[in-house]
Coordinates of N, CA, C and O in Angstrom, one line a residue:
M989 N -116.9 -45.2 -147.6 CA -116.9 -44.1 -146.7 C -117.7 -43.4 -147.0 O -118.0 -42.9 -148.3
E990 N -118.7 -43.0 -146.1 CA -119.6 -41.5 -146.4 C -119.2 -40.2 -145.9 O -119.1 -40.3 -144.6
L991 N -119.4 -39.4 -146.8 CA -118.6 -38.0 -146.5 C -119.6 -37.2 -146.6 O -119.5 -35.8 -146.7
N992 N -121.2 -37.4 -146.9 CA -122.2 -36.3 -147.0 C -122.2 -35.2 -145.9 O -122.2 -35.4 -144.8
G993 N -122.1 -34.1 -146.6 CA -122.2 -33.0 -145.5 C -120.9 -32.4 -144.8 O -120.8 -31.5 -144.2
R994 N -119.5 -32.9 -145.4 CA -118.4 -32.9 -144.7 C -117.5 -31.7 -145.7 O -117.7 -32.1 -147.2
V995 N -116.7 -31.0 -145.4 CA -115.9 -30.5 -146.2 C -114.7 -31.0 -146.1 O -114.0 -31.1 -145.1
V996 N -113.7 -31.1 -147.6 CA -112.3 -31.6 -147.3 C -111.7 -30.7 -148.2 O -111.9 -30.5 -149.2
V997 N -110.5 -30.7 -147.5 CA -109.2 -29.5 -148.4 C -108.3 -30.6 -148.7 O -107.8 -31.4 -148.0
V998 N -107.9 -30.7 -150.1 CA -107.2 -31.4 -150.6 C -105.9 -30.7 -151.3 O -105.9 -29.7 -152.1
T999 N -104.8 -30.0 -150.4 CA -103.7 -29.4 -150.7 C -102.8 -30.3 -152.1 O -102.6 -31.7 -152.0
G1000 N -102.4 -29.9 -153.0 CA -101.7 -30.5 -154.2 C -102.7 -31.3 -154.8 O -102.1 -32.4 -155.4
G1001 N -103.9 -30.9 -155.0 CA -104.6 -31.8 -155.8 C -105.4 -31.8 -157.2 O -106.2 -31.8 -157.4
T1002 N -104.5 -30.6 -157.9 CA -104.8 -30.6 -159.4 C -104.1 -31.4 -160.2 O -104.5 -31.6 -161.2
R1003 N -103.3 -32.4 -159.7 CA -102.6 -33.4 -160.7 C -102.2 -34.4 -159.7 O -102.2 -34.6 -158.6
G1004 N -102.0 -36.0 -160.6 CA -101.4 -37.2 -160.1 C -102.5 -37.7 -158.9 O -103.6 -37.7 -158.6
V1005 N -101.4 -38.1 -157.5 CA -102.2 -38.6 -156.4 C -102.9 -37.4 -155.9 O -104.2 -38.5 -155.5
G1006 N -102.8 -36.2 -155.7 CA -103.8 -35.8 -155.2 C -105.0 -35.2 -156.1 O -105.9 -35.3 -155.4
A1007 N -104.8 -35.4 -157.3 CA -105.9 -35.4 -157.5 C -107.1 -36.8 -157.5 O -108.4 -36.5 -157.6
G1008 N -106.4 -37.7 -157.8 CA -107.2 -38.9 -157.2 C -107.7 -39.0 -156.1 O -109.1 -39.6 -155.8
I1009 N -107.2 -38.3 -155.0 CA -107.7 -38.4 -153.9 C -108.8 -37.4 -153.7 O -109.7 -37.6 -153.0
A1010 N -108.6 -36.2 -154.3 CA -109.7 -35.3 -154.4 C -111.0 -36.1 -155.0 O -112.1 -35.8 -154.6
R1011 N -110.9 -36.6 -156.1 CA -112.2 -37.5 -156.7 C -112.4 -38.6 -156.0 O -113.8 -38.4 -155.8
S1012 N -111.8 -38.9 -154.9 CA -112.2 -40.0 -154.3 C -113.2 -39.6 -153.0 O -114.4 -40.1 -152.8
F1013 N -112.7 -38.4 -152.6 CA -113.3 -37.8 -151.6 C -114.6 -37.4 -152.0 O -115.7 -37.3 -151.7
A1014 N -114.9 -36.7 -153.2 CA -116.0 -36.2 -153.8 C -117.2 -37.2 -154.2 O -118.2 -37.1 -154.0
Q1015 N -116.4 -38.5 -154.6 CA -117.3 -39.5 -154.7 C -118.1 -40.2 -153.8 O -118.9 -41.0 -153.5
A1016 N -117.4 -39.7 -152.5 CA -117.7 -40.5 -151.2 C -118.7 -39.1 -150.4 O -119.4 -39.6 -149.0
G1017 N -119.1 -38.1 -151.4 CA -120.2 -37.4 -150.9 C -119.5 -35.6 -150.3 O -120.4 -35.0 -150.0
A1018 N -118.3 -35.9 -150.1 CA -117.5 -34.5 -149.5 C -117.9 -33.5 -150.6 O -118.0 -33.5 -151.6
D1019 N -117.9 -32.0 -150.1 CA -117.8 -31.3 -150.5 C -116.0 -30.9 -150.9 O -115.6 -30.6 -149.7
V1020 N -115.3 -30.8 -152.0 CA -114.1 -30.8 -151.7 C -113.5 -29.4 -152.4 O -113.7 -29.0 -153.3
V1021 N -112.5 -28.7 -151.8 CA -111.8 -28.0 -152.2 C -110.4 -28.0 -152.3 O -109.8 -28.8 -151.5
V1022 N -109.8 -28.0 -153.7 CA -108.5 -28.4 -154.0 C -107.6 -26.9 -154.0 O -108.0 -26.4 -154.7
C1023 N -106.5 -27.1 -153.4 CA -105.7 -25.8 -153.4 C -104.2 -26.5 -154.2 O -104.1 -27.6 -153.9
A1024 N -103.5 -25.7 -154.8 CA -102.2 -25.8 -155.2 C -101.9 -24.5 -155.7 O -102.7 -23.4 -155.7
R1025 N -100.4 -24.5 -155.9 CA -99.9 -23.4 -156.4 C -100.2 -22.8 -157.7 O -100.3 -21.7 -158.2
R1026 N -100.3 -23.9 -158.8 CA -100.8 -23.4 -160.1 C -102.6 -23.8 -160.2 O -102.6 -25.5 -159.9
P1027 N -103.0 -23.8 -161.2 CA -104.4 -24.2 -161.5 C -104.4 -25.5 -162.3 O -103.2 -25.8 -162.8
P1028 N -105.5 -26.3 -162.2 CA -105.4 -27.7 -163.0 C -105.2 -27.2 -164.3 O -106.0 -26.6 -165.0
E1029 N -104.8 -28.2 -165.1 CA -104.9 -28.4 -166.8 C -106.2 -28.4 -167.3 O -106.3 -27.8 -167.8
V1030 N -107.0 -29.2 -166.3 CA -108.2 -29.7 -166.9 C -109.1 -29.4 -165.8 O -108.5 -29.5 -164.4
P1031 N -110.1 -28.7 -166.2 CA -111.0 -28.4 -164.7 C -111.1 -29.9 -163.8 O -111.5 -31.0 -164.3
S1032 N -111.4 -30.0 -162.8 CA -111.3 -30.9 -161.8 C -113.0 -31.2 -161.6 O -113.9 -30.3 -161.0
P1033 N -113.5 -32.5 -161.7 CA -114.7 -33.0 -161.3 C -114.8 -33.1 -160.2 O -116.0 -33.1 -159.3
A1034 N -113.7 -32.9 -159.0 CA -113.8 -32.9 -157.8 C -114.4 -31.8 -157.1 O -114.6 -32.1 -155.7
G1035 N -114.4 -30.8 -157.1 CA -114.9 -29.8 -156.5 C -114.2 -28.2 -157.1 O -113.9 -28.0 -158.1
R1036 N -114.1 -27.4 -156.0 CA -113.9 -26.0 -156.3 C -112.2 -25.9 -155.8 O -111.5 -26.4 -155.4
F1037 N -111.6 -24.8 -156.9 CA -110.2 -24.9 -156.7 C -109.7 -23.4 -156.2 O -110.6 -22.4 -156.7
V1038 N -108.9 -23.6 -155.4 CA -108.4 -22.2 -154.9 C -106.7 -22.2 -155.1 O -106.0 -23.6 -154.5
E1039 N -106.1 -21.0 -155.6 CA -104.9 -21.2 -155.9 C -104.1 -20.8 -154.2 O -104.7 -19.7 -154.2
L1040 N -103.2 -21.3 -153.9 CA -102.7 -21.2 -152.6 C -101.3 -22.1 -152.6 O -101.1 -23.2 -153.1
D1041 N -100.7 -21.3 -152.2 CA -99.3 -21.9 -151.8 C -99.3 -22.2 -150.3 O -99.0 -21.0 -149.6
V1042 N -99.4 -23.0 -150.1 CA -99.3 -23.5 -148.4 C -97.8 -23.4 -147.5 O -98.2 -23.1 -146.9
R1043 N -96.7 -23.2 -148.4 CA -95.7 -22.8 -147.6 C -95.6 -21.4 -147.1 O -94.9 -20.9 -146.5
D1044 N -96.6 -20.6 -147.8 CA -96.7 -19.2 -147.2 C -97.9 -19.0 -146.2 O -99.0 -19.0 -146.6
G1045 N -97.6 -18.6 -145.0 CA -98.3 -18.7 -143.7 C -99.2 -17.9 -144.1 O -100.5 -17.7 -143.6
D1046 N -98.8 -16.8 -144.4 CA -99.5 -15.4 -144.6 C -100.8 -15.8 -145.5 O -101.9 -15.3 -145.4
A1047 N -100.6 -16.6 -146.5 CA -101.5 -16.7 -147.6 C -103.0 -17.5 -147.3 O -103.8 -17.7 -147.7
V1048 N -102.0 -18.6 -146.1 CA -103.2 -19.6 -145.8 C -103.9 -19.0 -144.9 O -105.2 -19.2 -144.8

């Protein structure tokens, strides 16, 4: 999968499956933005983090 020049937003990407998905997109060349309610415990190599609760429509 080649995603150079693409931007990918991964919700819930600070831990577990979401973090793995974010890493996979980054390895494919995408610019990754990880969104979650809490910051990651360790910095993500997958991209930029934005603290966001997607359940809050006004915040999105």
